[in-house]
PDB file of C-alpha atoms in Angstrom:
ATOM      1  CA  MET A  18      15.722 -85.279  62.486  1.00 61.00           C
ATOM      2  CA  LYS A  19      14.864 -81.680  62.092  1.00 66.00           C
ATOM      3  CA  TYR A  20      12.188 -82.288  59.321  1.00 64.00           C
ATOM      4  CA  GLY A  21      10.599 -84.801  61.664  1.00 60.00           C
ATOM      5  CA  ILE A  22      10.182 -82.441  64.357  1.00 65.00           C
ATOM      6  CA  VAL A  23       8.839 -79.482  62.028  1.00 54.00           C
ATOM      7  CA  ILE A  24       6.379 -81.796  60.687  1.00 64.00           C
ATOM      8  CA  GLY A  25       5.212 -83.107  64.135  1.00 60.00           C
ATOM      9  CA  ILE A  26       4.819 -79.453  65.127  1.00 65.00           C
ATOM     10  CA  LEU A  27       2.835 -78.439  61.892  1.00 55.00           C
ATOM     11  CA  SER A  28       0.657 -81.557  62.197  1.00 60.00           C
ATOM     12  CA  LEU A  29       0.033 -80.754  65.883  1.00 52.00           C
ATOM     13  CA  CYS A  30      -0.935 -77.014  64.940  1.00 52.00           C
ATOM     14  CA  LEU A  31      -3.480 -78.076  62.096  1.00 51.00           C
ATOM     15  CA  GLY A  32      -4.902 -80.715  64.243  1.00 51.00           C
ATOM     16  CA  LEU A  33      -5.489 -78.517  67.175  1.00 50.00           C
ATOM     17  CA  GLY A  34      -6.719 -75.617  64.832  1.00 50.00           C
ATOM     18  CA  SER A  35      -9.324 -77.993  63.049  1.00 49.00           C
ATOM     19  CA  CYS A  36     -10.914 -78.852  66.203  1.00 48.00           C
ATOM     20  CA  ARG A  37     -14.007 -76.788  66.970  1.00 46.00           C
ATOM     21  CA  THR A  38     -15.912 -76.228  69.905  1.00 44.00           C
ATOM     22  CA  ALA A  39     -19.723 -76.357  69.738  1.00 46.00           C
ATOM     23  CA  SER A  40     -21.225 -72.959  69.852  1.00 47.00           C
ATOM     24  CA  ILE A  41     -23.553 -72.808  73.019  1.00 47.00           C
ATOM     25  CA  ALA A  42     -24.937 -69.143  71.889  1.00 47.00           C
ATOM     26  CA  GLY A  43     -28.132 -70.842  71.003  1.00 47.00           C
ATOM     27  CA  TYR A  44     -28.786 -71.990  74.527  1.00 52.00           C
ATOM     28  CA  TYR A  45     -28.996 -68.351  75.982  1.00 55.00           C
ATOM     29  CA  GLY A  46     -32.042 -66.374  75.671  1.00 66.00           C
ATOM     30  CA  TYR A  47     -31.614 -62.907  74.131  1.00 76.00           C
ATOM     31  CA  GLU A  48     -33.490 -60.016  75.387  1.00 88.00           C
ATOM     32  CA  THR A  49     -35.252 -57.933  72.823  1.00 92.00           C
ATOM     33  CA  GLU A  50     -33.473 -54.926  71.820  1.00 93.00           C
ATOM     34  CA  CYS A  51     -34.334 -51.540  70.208  1.00 94.00           C
ATOM     35  CA  MET A  52     -32.327 -51.013  67.196  1.00 92.00           C
ATOM     36  CA  GLY A  53     -33.920 -47.782  66.250  1.00 91.00           C
ATOM     37  CA  ASP A  54     -37.285 -45.530  65.955  1.00 91.00           C
ATOM     38  CA  ASN A  55     -38.326 -45.071  62.419  1.00 91.00           C
ATOM     39  CA  PHE A  56     -40.661 -41.958  63.584  1.00 92.00           C
ATOM     40  CA  ASP A  57     -43.864 -43.217  61.879  1.00 92.00           C
ATOM     41  CA  GLY A  58     -45.058 -45.552  64.699  1.00 89.00           C
ATOM     42  CA  SER A  59     -42.827 -48.488  63.867  1.00 92.00           C
ATOM     43  CA  TYR A  60     -39.554 -49.635  65.545  1.00 95.00           C
ATOM     44  CA  MET A  61     -36.884 -51.940  64.562  1.00 94.00           C
ATOM     45  CA  LEU A  62     -36.302 -54.460  67.347  1.00 94.00           C
ATOM     46  CA  ARG A  63     -33.797 -57.366  67.358  1.00 92.00           C
ATOM     47  CA  THR A  64     -35.045 -60.452  68.841  1.00 91.00           C
ATOM     48  CA  GLN A  65     -34.633 -64.015  68.822  1.00 90.00           C
ATOM     49  CA  GLY A  66     -36.545 -66.900  67.317  1.00 89.00           C
ATOM     50  CA  GLN A  67     -36.238 -70.652  67.534  1.00 87.00           C
ATOM     51  CA  GLY A  68     -37.838 -73.439  65.252  1.00 87.00           C
ATOM     52  CA  SER A  69     -37.267 -76.407  63.342  1.00 84.00           C
ATOM     53  CA  THR A  70     -37.171 -74.490  60.106  1.00 84.00           C
ATOM     54  CA  ARG A  71     -36.208 -70.997  59.156  1.00 84.00           C
ATOM     55  CA  PRO A  72     -39.891 -69.959  58.526  1.00 89.00           C
ATOM     56  CA  ALA A  73     -40.901 -71.448  61.828  1.00 90.00           C
ATOM     57  CA  ALA A  74     -38.119 -69.427  63.746  1.00 88.00           C
ATOM     58  CA  ILE A  75     -39.243 -66.106  61.988  1.00 90.00           C
ATOM     59  CA  ALA A  76     -42.829 -66.674  63.253  1.00 93.00           C
ATOM     60  CA  ALA A  77     -41.533 -67.508  66.629  1.00 93.00           C
ATOM     61  CA  ALA A  78     -39.657 -64.259  66.653  1.00 92.00           C
ATOM     62  CA  LYS A  79     -42.443 -62.223  65.628  1.00 94.00           C
ATOM     63  CA  ARG A  80     -44.551 -63.876  68.534  1.00 95.00           C
ATOM     64  CA  ASN A  81     -41.821 -63.164  70.865  1.00 94.00           C
ATOM     65  CA  VAL A  82     -41.340 -59.694  70.063  1.00 95.00           C
ATOM     66  CA  ILE A  83     -45.179 -58.933  70.114  1.00 95.00           C
ATOM     67  CA  ASN A  84     -45.332 -60.712  73.501  1.00 95.00           C
ATOM     68  CA  ASP A  85     -42.741 -58.484  74.710  1.00 95.00           C
ATOM     69  CA  LEU A  86     -44.359 -55.302  73.458  1.00 95.00           C
ATOM     70  CA  LEU A  87     -47.802 -56.182  75.080  1.00 95.00           C
ATOM     71  CA  PHE A  88     -46.478 -57.326  78.655  1.00 95.00           C
ATOM     72  CA  SER A  89     -42.694 -56.723  79.210  1.00 93.00           C
ATOM     73  CA  GLY A  90     -41.799 -53.484  76.917  1.00 94.00           C
ATOM     74  CA  VAL A  91     -38.307 -52.941  75.434  1.00 95.00           C
ATOM     75  CA  LYS A  92     -35.517 -51.643  77.885  1.00 93.00           C
ATOM     76  CA  ARG A  93     -32.411 -52.384  75.851  1.00 92.00           C
ATOM     77  CA  GLY A  94     -30.854 -50.790  72.729  1.00 92.00           C
ATOM     78  CA  GLN A  95     -31.619 -47.191  71.501  1.00 92.00           C
ATOM     79  CA  CYS A  96     -35.040 -46.625  72.636  1.00 92.00           C
ATOM     80  CA  THR A  97     -37.205 -47.647  75.392  1.00 93.00           C
ATOM     81  CA  LEU A  98     -40.630 -48.997  75.024  1.00 94.00           C
ATOM     82  CA  PRO A  99     -42.981 -49.387  77.742  1.00 95.00           C
ATOM     83  CA  PRO A 100     -45.318 -52.422  77.767  1.00 95.00           C
ATOM     84  CA  LEU A 101     -48.731 -51.584  76.246  1.00 95.00           C
ATOM     85  CA  LEU A 102     -50.729 -53.481  79.012  1.00 94.00           C
ATOM     86  CA  THR A 103     -49.561 -52.116  82.286  1.00 91.00           C
ATOM     87  CA  GLU A 104     -52.290 -53.378  84.495  1.00 90.00           C
ATOM     88  CA  LEU A 105     -51.391 -55.695  87.440  1.00 90.00           C
ATOM     89  CA  ASN A 106     -51.579 -59.452  86.181  1.00 92.00           C
ATOM     90  CA  ALA A 107     -52.475 -58.396  82.555  1.00 92.00           C
ATOM     91  CA  ARG A 108     -50.853 -61.566  81.503  1.00 92.00           C
ATOM     92  CA  GLU A 109     -53.692 -63.592  83.241  1.00 94.00           C
ATOM     93  CA  LYS A 110     -56.527 -61.153  82.720  1.00 93.00           C
ATOM     94  CA  TYR A 111     -55.890 -61.017  78.828  1.00 93.00           C
ATOM     95  CA  ARG A 112     -54.717 -64.628  78.373  1.00 94.00           C
ATOM     96  CA  SER A 113     -57.741 -65.772  76.126  1.00 94.00           C
ATOM     97  CA  TYR A 114     -57.633 -62.594  73.923  1.00 94.00           C
ATOM     98  CA  VAL A 115     -53.619 -62.891  73.508  1.00 94.00           C
ATOM     99  CA  GLU A 116     -54.032 -66.767  72.668  1.00 94.00           C
ATOM    100  CA  ARG A 117     -56.785 -65.929  70.030  1.00 94.00           C
ATOM    101  CA  PHE A 118     -54.659 -63.009  68.740  1.00 94.00           C
ATOM    102  CA  PHE A 119     -51.712 -65.455  68.207  1.00 94.00           C
ATOM    103  CA  ALA A 120     -53.884 -68.353  67.069  1.00 94.00           C
ATOM    104  CA  ASP A 121     -55.414 -66.704  64.220  1.00 93.00           C
ATOM    105  CA  GLY A 122     -52.239 -65.107  62.935  1.00 90.00           C
ATOM    106  CA  SER A 123     -53.235 -61.577  63.552  1.00 90.00           C
ATOM    107  CA  TYR A 124     -49.708 -60.779  65.172  1.00 93.00           C
ATOM    108  CA  ASP A 125     -48.395 -61.232  61.513  1.00 92.00           C
ATOM    109  CA  ALA A 126     -49.659 -57.880  60.462  1.00 93.00           C
ATOM    110  CA  TYR A 127     -47.713 -56.030  63.062  1.00 95.00           C
ATOM    111  CA  ALA A 128     -44.215 -57.573  62.707  1.00 94.00           C
ATOM    112  CA  SER A 129     -42.122 -58.006  59.684  1.00 92.00           C
ATOM    113  CA  LEU A 130     -38.669 -59.041  58.787  1.00 89.00           C
ATOM    114  CA  SER A 131     -36.632 -55.946  57.952  1.00 82.00           C
ATOM    115  CA  PRO A 132     -34.817 -55.906  54.681  1.00 78.00           C
ATOM    116  CA  ARG A 133     -32.317 -53.717  55.846  1.00 72.00           C
ATOM    117  CA  TYR A 134     -30.679 -56.167  58.308  1.00 68.00           C
ATOM    118  CA  ARG A 135     -29.630 -59.867  57.425  1.00 64.00           C
ATOM    119  CA  LEU A 136     -30.962 -62.840  59.199  1.00 64.00           C
ATOM    120  CA  ARG A 137     -28.124 -64.365  61.518  1.00 67.00           C
ATOM    121  CA  LYS A 138     -28.168 -67.817  62.746  1.00 66.00           C
ATOM    122  CA  VAL A 139     -26.877 -68.084  66.154  1.00 65.00           C
ATOM    123  CA  ALA A 140     -26.648 -71.890  66.600  1.00 59.00           C
ATOM    124  CA  LEU A 141     -27.836 -75.096  65.400  1.00 56.00           C
ATOM    125  CA  LYS A 142     -29.128 -76.942  68.156  1.00 56.00           C
ATOM    126  CA  ASP A 143     -30.034 -80.639  68.100  1.00 51.00           C
ATOM    127  CA  LYS A 144     -32.645 -82.014  65.585  1.00 56.00           C
ATOM    128  CA  THR A 145     -35.287 -81.841  67.998  1.00 59.00           C
ATOM    129  CA  MET A 146     -34.929 -78.238  68.939  1.00 64.00           C
ATOM    130  CA  GLY A 147     -34.030 -76.505  65.528  1.00 75.00           C
ATOM    131  CA  SER A 148     -32.017 -73.535  64.770  1.00 80.00           C
ATOM    132  CA  THR A 149     -31.921 -70.453  66.763  1.00 85.00           C
ATOM    133  CA  PHE A 150     -31.796 -67.105  64.701  1.00 85.00           C
ATOM    134  CA  LEU A 151     -31.136 -63.513  65.653  1.00 88.00           C
ATOM    135  CA  LEU A 152     -33.162 -61.143  63.496  1.00 89.00           C
ATOM    136  CA  VAL A 153     -34.418 -57.571  63.113  1.00 91.00           C
ATOM    137  CA  LEU A 154     -38.095 -56.963  62.767  1.00 93.00           C
ATOM    138  CA  ARG A 155     -40.183 -53.847  61.740  1.00 94.00           C
ATOM    139  CA  VAL A 156     -42.860 -53.613  64.381  1.00 95.00           C
ATOM    140  CA  GLU A 157     -45.823 -51.449  63.896  1.00 95.00           C
ATOM    141  CA  ARG A 158     -46.323 -50.404  67.605  1.00 95.00           C
ATOM    142  CA  ALA A 159     -48.856 -47.608  66.945  1.00 95.00           C
ATOM    143  CA  GLN A 160     -50.890 -49.995  64.861  1.00 96.00           C
ATOM    144  CA  LEU A 161     -50.845 -52.671  67.436  1.00 95.00           C
ATOM    145  CA  GLU A 162     -51.852 -50.175  70.039  1.00 95.00           C
ATOM    146  CA  GLN A 163     -54.749 -48.780  68.156  1.00 96.00           C
ATOM    147  CA  ARG A 164     -55.747 -52.453  67.358  1.00 95.00           C
ATOM    148  CA  LEU A 165     -56.029 -53.036  71.404  1.00 95.00           C
ATOM    149  CA  ARG A 166     -58.076 -49.802  71.571  1.00 95.00           C
ATOM    150  CA  ASP A 167     -60.489 -50.920  69.045  1.00 95.00           C
ATOM    151  CA  ASP A 168     -60.865 -54.244  70.872  1.00 93.00           C
ATOM    152  CA  LYS A 169     -61.486 -52.375  74.269  1.00 92.00           C
ATOM    153  CA  ILE A 170     -58.306 -53.889  75.681  1.00 91.00           C
ATOM    154  CA  ILE A 171     -56.681 -50.477  76.551  1.00 90.00           C
ATOM    155  CA  GLN A 172     -58.141 -47.130  77.063  1.00 84.00           C
TER     156      GLN A 172
END
């Protein structure tokens, strides 16, 4: 009788311990966060990328971080970065420029995966949405700002 109760309790504990709830972390957006200033015009920024494959998620994260630098700035973390385009309605005004910038892959020269930080998978969503990754990118903000000056977008 005692052994039956003990075995029943153990099987119940093991059964409850093996049940996992699905992670919902991937369903929430993460705000871009500054992880540090490299003092050479580049910054380490943590952001999220979502894609059907790992390279697609990394490319999406690069686009997200460049978009944040252009229009929103970075307000969280160890440093605060103002947006590069501060004009009123800058998104609408420079829409065609930014679309060409992302379409031809120019953004890739200004953001790279940091070798010092590991890529962390936040959650595996359903097959249509893909995976969400949190990663740290080295972003060349000074070079991006110079590109905008050369293209006569900012003064």
